[in-house]
Amino acid sequence: MIRSSIAERQEVRFFRSLWIAAPGAAAAWWALLVLRGVLPVGVSLAFGGLIGAVSRGSSLVLPLVLFGASFMASLVAFPFLQLASANLGSRMSAHLYDRLTTLCTQPEGVGHLERPELADDLTLARDFDLGLTGPPLAISMDFIAGGLVELVTGVSAAIVLAWFHWWAPLVLLAAWGSTHWLLRESGVWKDRNTGEVRSAQRHADYAYRLAVDAAPAKEIRFFGLS
C-alpha cells in the first residue's frame, strides 16, 4: 500500500519518465547533479586541509592540488549541469509529444478529441510547452536541478558535521527542514489543475485566438459577429 502510493506520486512518475525518455541523458544529469551538490562541501574540506597543512608547516603540494581540483570542478560543473538540464528537458518534451500524438491518433475518428476534459488537458499541455503558463521543460529542468543540488549540499554538510558532533547535523536538518515545512504552500498553485481553471484557460485562449488570428478575426469583423 505504501509502496504503491509512493509510486503514484507525481514526483516519482516524473523522474521515472525521465529515465524512460532518455536513460543516458538522465544518468548524466543525475551524476552532474550529485557532483555539483557535494563539491561545495569538498571545496570546504580541501580548503580546511590546506589551512591545516600551512599551520603544521607540512608539504602543500597535495592540499593545493586537492583544493585547486575541487574548486575548478565546482566552477565547471555548473555550466555542464545547465547543458545537461536543457538537453534532458528537450528529450523529455519530445518523448511526451510522441506519447501525446500516439494517444490522440490511435482511436478512430475525432470524437474523442471533442471531449471537454481532453480538450482541457491538451490546452494545458500546449500552453505549458509554449511557456504561457510556466517555463517549458528545457528551461524548468534547470530550476529543478537547482533545488535538488541544494538538497544534496545540505545532506553532505550534515554528514560532515556528524564527524565532529553527533547532534550538529540534527540541528541543521531540523532548522533546514522547518523552512521547507513552513513555506510548503507558498510556491504551489493547487487549483490550476481543477476543471474550472482549465476551462477558463481554454475559453480565454479561444477568445484570444478569435481576436488576433487573421482568419477568424477577419470573419468576425466582416460578418459583424463582434
mmCIF file of C-alpha atoms in Angstrom:
data_model
loop_
_atom_site.group_PDB
_atom_site.id
_atom_site.type_symbol
_atom_site.label_atom_id
_atom_site.label_comp_id
_atom_site.label_asym_id
_atom_site.label_seq_id
_atom_site.Cartn_x
_atom_site.Cartn_y
_atom_site.Cartn_z
ATOM 1 C CA MET A 1 0.000 0.000 0.000
ATOM 2 C CA ILE A 2 2.717 2.479 0.964
ATOM 3 C CA ARG A 3 4.890 1.487 -1.986
ATOM 4 C CA SER A 4 2.027 1.883 -4.445
ATOM 5 C CA SER A 5 1.103 5.294 -3.025
ATOM 6 C CA ILE A 6 4.704 6.461 -3.334
ATOM 7 C CA ALA A 7 4.942 5.129 -6.891
ATOM 8 C CA GLU A 8 1.836 7.110 -7.875
ATOM 9 C CA ARG A 9 3.179 10.428 -6.620
ATOM 10 C CA GLN A 10 3.695 12.985 -9.371
ATOM 11 C CA GLU A 11 7.364 13.488 -8.475
ATOM 12 C CA VAL A 12 8.128 9.770 -8.741
ATOM 13 C CA ARG A 13 6.259 9.443 -12.035
ATOM 14 C CA PHE A 14 8.092 12.465 -13.422
ATOM 15 C CA PHE A 15 11.580 11.191 -12.586
ATOM 16 C CA ARG A 16 10.646 7.732 -13.830
ATOM 17 C CA SER A 17 9.545 9.296 -17.120
ATOM 18 C CA LEU A 18 12.946 10.974 -17.423
ATOM 19 C CA TRP A 19 14.625 7.565 -17.408
ATOM 20 C CA ILE A 20 12.159 6.258 -19.987
ATOM 21 C CA ALA A 21 12.612 9.278 -22.269
ATOM 22 C CA ALA A 22 16.434 9.379 -22.248
ATOM 23 C CA PRO A 23 18.270 6.905 -19.981
ATOM 24 C CA GLY A 24 21.758 8.137 -20.879
ATOM 25 C CA ALA A 25 20.907 11.822 -20.550
ATOM 26 C CA ALA A 26 19.083 11.163 -17.266
ATOM 27 C CA ALA A 27 22.081 9.270 -15.848
ATOM 28 C CA ALA A 28 24.435 12.108 -16.841
ATOM 29 C CA TRP A 29 22.040 14.666 -15.351
ATOM 30 C CA TRP A 30 21.866 12.841 -12.024
ATOM 31 C CA ALA A 31 25.637 12.351 -11.921
ATOM 32 C CA LEU A 32 26.313 16.049 -12.551
ATOM 33 C CA LEU A 33 23.621 17.000 -10.044
ATOM 34 C CA VAL A 34 25.147 14.921 -7.258
ATOM 35 C CA LEU A 35 28.646 16.097 -8.189
ATOM 36 C CA ARG A 36 27.658 19.744 -8.029
ATOM 37 C CA GLY A 37 25.889 19.140 -4.724
ATOM 38 C CA VAL A 38 28.885 17.568 -2.962
ATOM 39 C CA LEU A 39 31.535 19.852 -4.467
ATOM 40 C CA PRO A 40 30.897 22.837 -2.117
ATOM 41 C CA VAL A 41 31.484 20.550 0.847
ATOM 42 C CA GLY A 42 34.542 19.096 -0.875
ATOM 43 C CA VAL A 43 35.955 22.569 -1.504
ATOM 44 C CA SER A 44 35.455 23.468 2.162
ATOM 45 C CA LEU A 45 37.198 20.298 3.307
ATOM 46 C CA ALA A 46 40.073 20.827 0.867
ATOM 47 C CA PHE A 47 40.458 24.429 1.995
ATOM 48 C CA GLY A 48 40.485 23.325 5.626
ATOM 49 C CA GLY A 49 43.129 20.733 4.802
ATOM 50 C CA LEU A 50 45.228 23.421 3.115
ATOM 51 C CA ILE A 51 44.991 25.684 6.170
ATOM 52 C CA GLY A 52 45.909 22.764 8.405
ATOM 53 C CA ALA A 53 48.954 21.969 6.265
ATOM 54 C CA VAL A 54 50.093 25.607 6.425
ATOM 55 C CA SER A 55 49.695 25.738 10.200
ATOM 56 C CA ARG A 56 51.597 22.465 10.623
ATOM 57 C CA GLY A 57 54.332 23.529 8.212
ATOM 58 C CA SER A 58 53.997 20.340 6.143
ATOM 59 C CA SER A 59 54.098 19.952 2.358
ATOM 60 C CA LEU A 60 51.496 21.978 0.481
ATOM 61 C CA VAL A 61 51.610 20.076 -2.805
ATOM 62 C CA LEU A 62 48.775 17.625 -2.164
ATOM 63 C CA PRO A 63 46.499 20.116 -0.309
ATOM 64 C CA LEU A 64 46.949 22.680 -3.096
ATOM 65 C CA VAL A 65 46.224 20.091 -5.782
ATOM 66 C CA LEU A 66 43.088 18.891 -3.980
ATOM 67 C CA PHE A 67 41.849 22.412 -3.356
ATOM 68 C CA GLY A 68 42.550 23.551 -6.916
ATOM 69 C CA ALA A 69 40.942 20.475 -8.459
ATOM 70 C CA SER A 70 37.812 20.685 -6.310
ATOM 71 C CA PHE A 71 37.480 24.433 -6.843
ATOM 72 C CA MET A 72 37.894 24.106 -10.612
ATOM 73 C CA ALA A 73 35.403 21.245 -10.712
ATOM 74 C CA SER A 74 32.867 23.347 -8.802
ATOM 75 C CA LEU A 75 33.176 26.090 -11.426
ATOM 76 C CA VAL A 76 32.904 23.714 -14.374
ATOM 77 C CA ALA A 77 30.043 21.607 -13.002
ATOM 78 C CA PHE A 78 27.538 24.479 -13.128
ATOM 79 C CA PRO A 79 27.509 25.116 -16.916
ATOM 80 C CA PHE A 80 27.704 21.393 -17.637
ATOM 81 C CA LEU A 81 24.644 20.806 -15.467
ATOM 82 C CA GLN A 82 22.814 23.606 -17.264
ATOM 83 C CA LEU A 83 23.524 21.984 -20.629
ATOM 84 C CA ALA A 84 22.514 18.561 -19.337
ATOM 85 C CA SER A 85 19.279 20.006 -17.917
ATOM 86 C CA ALA A 86 18.360 21.719 -21.184
ATOM 87 C CA ASN A 87 19.150 18.580 -23.177
ATOM 88 C CA LEU A 88 17.175 16.317 -20.857
ATOM 89 C CA GLY A 89 14.243 18.734 -20.842
ATOM 90 C CA SER A 90 14.154 18.789 -24.647
ATOM 91 C CA ARG A 91 14.340 14.986 -24.799
ATOM 92 C CA MET A 92 11.553 14.715 -22.248
ATOM 93 C CA SER A 93 9.377 17.160 -24.205
ATOM 94 C CA ALA A 94 9.896 15.150 -27.395
ATOM 95 C CA HIS A 95 9.005 11.947 -25.538
ATOM 96 C CA LEU A 96 5.807 13.470 -24.175
ATOM 97 C CA TYR A 97 4.922 14.819 -27.624
ATOM 98 C CA ASP A 98 5.297 11.327 -29.091
ATOM 99 C CA ARG A 99 3.080 9.827 -26.401
ATOM 100 C CA LEU A 100 0.505 12.577 -26.828
ATOM 101 C CA THR A 101 0.447 12.104 -30.602
ATOM 102 C CA THR A 102 0.052 8.348 -30.244
ATOM 103 C CA LEU A 103 -2.801 8.655 -27.754
ATOM 104 C CA CYS A 104 -4.614 11.202 -29.927
ATOM 105 C CA THR A 105 -4.295 9.271 -33.205
ATOM 106 C CA GLN A 106 -4.865 5.685 -32.033
ATOM 107 C CA PRO A 107 -8.676 5.873 -31.651
ATOM 108 C CA GLU A 108 -10.684 6.061 -34.858
ATOM 109 C CA GLY A 109 -12.369 9.306 -35.739
ATOM 110 C CA VAL A 110 -12.179 12.644 -33.975
ATOM 111 C CA GLY A 111 -14.968 12.201 -31.460
ATOM 112 C CA HIS A 112 -12.560 11.613 -28.596
ATOM 113 C CA LEU A 113 -10.836 14.922 -29.351
ATOM 114 C CA GLU A 114 -14.091 16.789 -28.737
ATOM 115 C CA ARG A 115 -14.380 15.657 -25.124
ATOM 116 C CA PRO A 116 -14.145 18.752 -22.866
ATOM 117 C CA GLU A 117 -11.820 17.120 -20.309
ATOM 118 C CA LEU A 118 -9.425 16.008 -23.055
ATOM 119 C CA ALA A 119 -9.514 19.457 -24.655
ATOM 120 C CA ASP A 120 -8.637 20.971 -21.282
ATOM 121 C CA ASP A 121 -5.662 18.617 -20.910
ATOM 122 C CA LEU A 122 -4.438 19.341 -24.435
ATOM 123 C CA THR A 123 -4.736 23.082 -23.874
ATOM 124 C CA LEU A 124 -2.835 22.831 -20.594
ATOM 125 C CA ALA A 125 -0.063 20.749 -22.186
ATOM 126 C CA ARG A 126 0.279 23.116 -25.138
ATOM 127 C CA ASP A 127 0.315 26.268 -23.012
ATOM 128 C CA PHE A 128 2.911 24.757 -20.693
ATOM 129 C CA ASP A 129 5.226 23.717 -23.513
ATOM 130 C CA LEU A 130 4.884 27.106 -25.195
ATOM 131 C CA GLY A 131 5.832 28.815 -21.936
ATOM 132 C CA LEU A 132 2.475 30.555 -21.494
ATOM 133 C CA THR A 133 1.603 29.135 -18.066
ATOM 134 C CA GLY A 134 5.132 28.236 -16.981
ATOM 135 C CA PRO A 135 8.630 27.667 -18.327
ATOM 136 C CA PRO A 136 8.959 24.716 -20.732
ATOM 137 C CA LEU A 137 10.855 21.630 -19.639
ATOM 138 C CA ALA A 138 14.033 22.704 -21.428
ATOM 139 C CA ILE A 139 14.155 25.677 -19.033
ATOM 140 C CA SER A 140 12.403 24.349 -15.931
ATOM 141 C CA MET A 141 14.767 21.362 -15.637
ATOM 142 C CA ASP A 142 17.485 23.808 -14.592
ATOM 143 C CA PHE A 143 15.284 25.085 -11.749
ATOM 144 C CA ILE A 144 14.516 21.512 -10.693
ATOM 145 C CA ALA A 145 18.224 20.708 -10.713
ATOM 146 C CA GLY A 146 18.962 23.787 -8.606
ATOM 147 C CA GLY A 147 16.565 22.677 -5.881
ATOM 148 C CA LEU A 148 17.954 19.142 -5.848
ATOM 149 C CA VAL A 149 21.528 20.459 -5.732
ATOM 150 C CA GLU A 150 20.692 22.398 -2.579
ATOM 151 C CA LEU A 151 19.223 19.215 -1.103
ATOM 152 C CA VAL A 152 22.377 17.214 -1.872
ATOM 153 C CA THR A 153 24.563 20.003 -0.463
ATOM 154 C CA GLY A 154 22.565 20.091 2.766
ATOM 155 C CA VAL A 155 22.760 16.328 3.253
ATOM 156 C CA SER A 156 26.506 16.377 2.503
ATOM 157 C CA ALA A 157 27.047 19.156 5.032
ATOM 158 C CA ALA A 158 25.068 17.200 7.633
ATOM 159 C CA ILE A 159 27.243 14.127 7.055
ATOM 160 C CA VAL A 160 30.409 16.191 7.524
ATOM 161 C CA LEU A 161 29.029 17.769 10.707
ATOM 162 C CA ALA A 162 28.285 14.311 12.105
ATOM 163 C CA TRP A 163 32.027 13.633 12.014
ATOM 164 C CA PHE A 164 32.591 16.393 14.585
ATOM 165 C CA HIS A 165 29.443 16.319 16.768
ATOM 166 C CA TRP A 166 26.590 13.839 16.524
ATOM 167 C CA TRP A 167 23.967 16.459 17.404
ATOM 168 C CA ALA A 168 25.100 19.129 14.912
ATOM 169 C CA PRO A 169 23.517 17.546 11.797
ATOM 170 C CA LEU A 170 20.255 17.050 13.688
ATOM 171 C CA VAL A 171 20.077 20.770 14.450
ATOM 172 C CA LEU A 172 20.980 21.625 10.847
ATOM 173 C CA LEU A 173 18.397 19.271 9.342
ATOM 174 C CA ALA A 174 15.701 20.421 11.787
ATOM 175 C CA ALA A 175 16.274 24.106 11.028
ATOM 176 C CA TRP A 176 16.560 23.499 7.303
ATOM 177 C CA GLY A 177 13.549 21.196 7.142
ATOM 178 C CA SER A 178 11.395 23.607 9.126
ATOM 179 C CA THR A 179 11.783 26.262 6.424
ATOM 180 C CA HIS A 180 10.518 23.834 3.785
ATOM 181 C CA TRP A 181 7.627 22.815 6.024
ATOM 182 C CA LEU A 182 6.633 26.398 6.826
ATOM 183 C CA LEU A 183 6.876 27.511 3.183
ATOM 184 C CA ARG A 184 5.452 24.344 1.634
ATOM 185 C CA GLU A 185 2.299 26.118 0.401
ATOM 186 C CA SER A 186 3.971 29.292 -0.867
ATOM 187 C CA GLY A 187 5.077 28.011 -4.281
ATOM 188 C CA VAL A 188 2.164 25.687 -5.095
ATOM 189 C CA TRP A 189 -0.972 26.590 -7.013
ATOM 190 C CA LYS A 190 -3.163 23.581 -6.296
ATOM 191 C CA ASP A 191 -6.224 24.916 -8.136
ATOM 192 C CA ARG A 192 -4.500 25.118 -11.511
ATOM 193 C CA ASN A 193 -5.489 21.523 -12.358
ATOM 194 C CA THR A 194 -9.145 21.903 -11.431
ATOM 195 C CA GLY A 195 -11.779 21.738 -14.127
ATOM 196 C CA GLU A 196 -12.862 25.326 -13.536
ATOM 197 C CA VAL A 197 -9.368 26.753 -14.079
ATOM 198 C CA ARG A 198 -8.690 24.562 -17.114
ATOM 199 C CA SER A 199 -11.991 25.515 -18.699
ATOM 200 C CA ALA A 200 -11.311 29.205 -18.071
ATOM 201 C CA GLN A 201 -7.855 28.884 -19.654
ATOM 202 C CA ARG A 202 -9.301 27.150 -22.704
ATOM 203 C CA HIS A 203 -12.026 29.764 -23.174
ATOM 204 C CA ALA A 204 -9.552 32.607 -22.706
ATOM 205 C CA ASP A 205 -7.231 31.117 -25.317
ATOM 206 C CA TYR A 206 -10.164 30.617 -27.694
ATOM 207 C CA ALA A 207 -11.278 34.237 -27.319
ATOM 208 C CA TYR A 208 -7.710 35.460 -27.764
ATOM 209 C CA ARG A 209 -7.178 33.427 -30.939
ATOM 210 C CA LEU A 210 -10.539 34.522 -32.239
ATOM 211 C CA ALA A 211 -9.492 38.154 -31.908
ATOM 212 C CA VAL A 212 -5.867 38.123 -33.080
ATOM 213 C CA ASP A 213 -5.568 35.285 -35.604
ATOM 214 C CA ALA A 214 -6.011 36.561 -39.141
ATOM 215 C CA ALA A 215 -8.717 34.247 -40.478
ATOM 216 C CA PRO A 216 -11.214 34.236 -37.578
ATOM 217 C CA ALA A 217 -10.628 37.916 -36.804
ATOM 218 C CA LYS A 218 -11.420 38.859 -40.420
ATOM 219 C CA GLU A 219 -14.609 36.781 -40.423
ATOM 220 C CA ILE A 220 -15.789 38.328 -37.162
ATOM 221 C CA ARG A 221 -15.246 41.845 -38.485
ATOM 222 C CA PHE A 222 -16.652 41.032 -41.934
ATOM 223 C CA PHE A 223 -19.850 39.400 -40.717
ATOM 224 C CA GLY A 224 -20.234 41.715 -37.751
ATOM 225 C CA LEU A 225 -20.190 38.912 -35.203
ATOM 226 C CA SER A 226 -18.447 41.047 -32.614
#
